[in-house]
Amino acid sequence: MHRFTLPNGLRVLLAPSHRHPRVAVAVHYGVGFRSEPPGREGFAHLFEHLMFQGSEQLTGGEFYDRIHRLGGSANGTTHQDYTDYYQAVPACALDGALFAEADRMRAPLFTEEALAEQLEGVALEIHGTTVERPYGGFPWPLLPAVLYRSYANAHDGYGDAERLRAATVADCRAFFAEHYAPGNAVLTLAGGFDAAEARALVERHFGDIPARPVPARPDLREEAPEADRWAYGTEPGVPATAVALGYRLPDPADDLAGYLAHTVLARLLRATGAQGGGGPVETSCGFFGPLDALAPETLVVTGLLPPDTAPERFVERVDAGLAHWADPGAPGHGEAVRTAVRDLALDHVRRHDDLQTRARALGRLELLFGRPELLAELPDLLAGVGAAEVASAARALRGTARAVLVLTPGPERTRPAPYEAPAPAAPVRSARAAGEPVVPAWAETLTPAGTRVVCYRDERTPLAELRIKAPLGPGGWRAPGRVRRLAYEAQLRAGAAWRATGHFGTVQVTTDDQWLEVSGHAPAERAGDWLRTVVGTVLAAGTAGSGGSGGSAPAPALPAPPATALQRTADAALRLRLLQAAGGAAALPGPAGAVVVVTGPGDPDATAALVTRTLAGWSAADAVTPEGAAPGPGDAYGEDTVLTLHRPGAAEAHVTLCAPASMSTATEAADYLATAALGGWFGSRLAVDRTPGLTVITGRDTAAAGHRAYLRAWYEGPHRPQTVRELRERVRGMAREPFTAAEADATRVFCAGQVLSVFDTQETLADMLCQTAAYGHDATWLMRLPRALREAPLADVSRAAVRMFAERPLTALAVRTDAVDAGAVRTDGVGTDEAARDLPGGRAA
């Protein structure tokens, strides 16, 4: 890491990493809601919104437009003691990203129109977070007003929307002049760049911003409470009482070891606090995470109480947990502490593997504590916490007063009185060559049962990310509701089995009705244990077969997908249509056609061999072979085929037009760009030429045994049959018109930037590697895709659009909003009554 300070006081951190094809840029300013003066509650948060509304050379929405065209992302957040702004863009766009950040540090624009618009947006955010959400404001921002007494620490950082409306443009300019000086900021770069070149860019863009006085930090000191402080409120429409406890934490600037001991104790309290059947206990060091604020900061313990349980019983449970950990010599304490320390360290490493998260953490630690190196040091520092240190922390909390916030079910919403303070006396610069993803060491094999195994070396964390995708086949496609119930059961079994091993990590079982997917992570040395758990509890122990739960008690009925997910209903109907010609009973997933992907440290050949040995227990016998071949696109696609599903009471109508499509590595880049340029991003033809009230997008995926290209449209109901005809002709006309070089170039930049974003973390990389492998692409295709997108010939892109969206018949599927008499509905061979019931909320016709 490189650190330097510009003459105007701006502190700069550079953390280059050649593994990343993107760069994250974060700017932290030393102003949060504890910096707000009385009468301006919520102003720091409002100001964060205003900083995205334009600057001297980037007016209006240009700041976001420049980033989105690159497939990048940008956001900002407001915390107690800082506000951060961050973006992630392809490495070639670093120059432009720095230009944009420097322009708004130098000269943001504040207008009456922008202020009015953001006041409305902030009002909606406050309402959604504190009013519409059940238990709104619990535990933040309600708990600080119970624990603290000074204005800075106790007031509501969201503020009151109506009081905020008194803000003026002059107030905004004054707030910027006081708090947004270069000397009150930290600029952090992390990702794929050369440090010397990045320093030159930083000096060019930020060096001429004038220095200004830096405000003093607010005085946050206050005495700890001498006795417990209780506060009460009521909440309608909730089933349980919620309780939050707030304790003062040690100051990490003066006693980091003590702070980390409390962090480990908080982890341990989650388990012991729930003993006795009282329900789960959640804990957090800090309202927004550990090391996120200056002292005083809060250790938060929350829980939902069982019926007829007094809040005092919850407090007693927490006290019992503290008493349990206050004895360092108690049996099992040493091992429990070591396990908690290991889990916290691995959590920390995995979370900060993300590019933006790492850049933000480095800048935050520099701004608050002057120690960005803590990010790398924390795992070793945590390792120094033992049972004695945890016991000391537990004894300290047992002997200190705390805040207790209670929200009970009631006929109307009431809240403790809020704290009231006393009356207040550019043009885009030239870019470097685009960064390319690094092709890792990898290995691939095919098991005797037909499972594709692909393993990649990724040494960013000591963890292995593991993914399994198994095709459900006709038996699963016929009954998606049954598949979801089986996935639910499998999740329960797998989660319990993995927890019983005592190992750190997760197992998650899901389905999208096309695949059964198992994902998770574990320490790399435990990858084999993870796979054995999955094989034993998910793949070969009860999910195979046409129904039932492997002899266990029936799974509880699961709710249908949300009413807004109408495309899932339509896609299920399409699969039923495609399955009409397939005879016999087919089982849920077997190993043939499945994909297993593992990313993590170590030799990929050895990992692939380990996976192959472990999967030996998952054989073709676990799935019943269908009597007929799985259906392909076949004749079920056709322009005269219109499948209509009736969904009474739906708020909108949904139409899908789709046609069979190939998915080949040879044409993938052109197909990808053609789909995006036609209707796959905000600059596409269908997005620009938008009909009011009608949203249209294009995409590609799998339907039954084949790939397809599709167009989705939705609008407020009722369903209009003429819309199908209009959409067919509209998309055909657009697809037949060759793309211009300008259209293709803008789409290339956006798509390549989006692909690069998956390399930000080991987790997202594993997800996408598994997806591309399941679609049949080779093991290194994802790393080559950004370059292929940039180099695909324009003529190939135009031809791909015609091939996918204009040459072939477009089958229409519509979800109607009107009620239809059940006697008038004919199934017409789409599916049996049972299959129709599996379609969420509708009948098939």
GROMACS .gro file of C-alpha atoms in nm, residues 249-252 255-268 285 290-291 299 337 340-341 344 348 371 374 377-386 389-390 393:
model
   42
  249LEU     CA    1  -1.766  -0.035   2.404
  250PRO     CA    2  -1.398   0.038   2.479
  251ASP     CA    3  -1.238   0.306   2.264
  252PRO     CA    4  -1.052   0.118   1.987
  255ASP     CA    5  -0.774  -0.001   2.382
  256LEU     CA    6  -0.793  -0.200   2.061
  257ALA     CA    7  -0.726  -0.529   2.240
  258GLY     CA    8  -1.020  -0.467   2.474
  259TYR     CA    9  -1.241  -0.370   2.181
  260LEU     CA   10  -1.157  -0.692   1.995
  261ALA     CA   11  -1.222  -0.898   2.309
  262HIS     CA   12  -1.573  -0.748   2.316
  263THR     CA   13  -1.610  -0.835   1.947
  264VAL     CA   14  -1.534  -1.201   2.023
  265LEU     CA   15  -1.765  -1.191   2.325
  266ALA     CA   16  -2.046  -1.059   2.107
  267ARG     CA   17  -2.001  -1.357   1.875
  268LEU     CA   18  -2.016  -1.599   2.168
  285CYS     CA   19  -2.022  -0.427   1.765
  290PRO     CA   20  -1.699  -0.302   1.389
  291LEU     CA   21  -1.445  -0.018   1.372
  299LEU     CA   22  -2.237  -0.309   2.148
  337VAL     CA   23  -1.315  -1.878   2.200
  340ALA     CA   24  -1.521  -1.773   1.747
  341VAL     CA   25  -1.187  -1.606   1.671
  344LEU     CA   26  -1.451  -1.382   1.287
  348HIS     CA   27  -1.336  -1.053   0.788
  371ARG     CA   28  -0.432   0.302   1.059
  374LEU     CA   29  -0.549  -0.262   1.044
  377GLU     CA   30  -0.360  -0.697   1.070
  378LEU     CA   31  -0.701  -0.775   1.221
  379PRO     CA   32  -0.693  -1.156   1.174
  380ASP     CA   33  -0.362  -1.174   1.363
  381LEU     CA   34  -0.484  -0.928   1.627
  382LEU     CA   35  -0.797  -1.137   1.679
  383ALA     CA   36  -0.579  -1.443   1.722
  384GLY     CA   37  -0.438  -1.277   2.034
  385VAL     CA   38  -0.779  -1.285   2.205
  386GLY     CA   39  -0.811  -1.579   2.443
  389GLU     CA   40  -0.952  -1.153   2.755
  390VAL     CA   41  -1.311  -1.257   2.679
  393ALA     CA   42  -1.482  -0.818   2.872
   0.00000   0.00000   0.00000
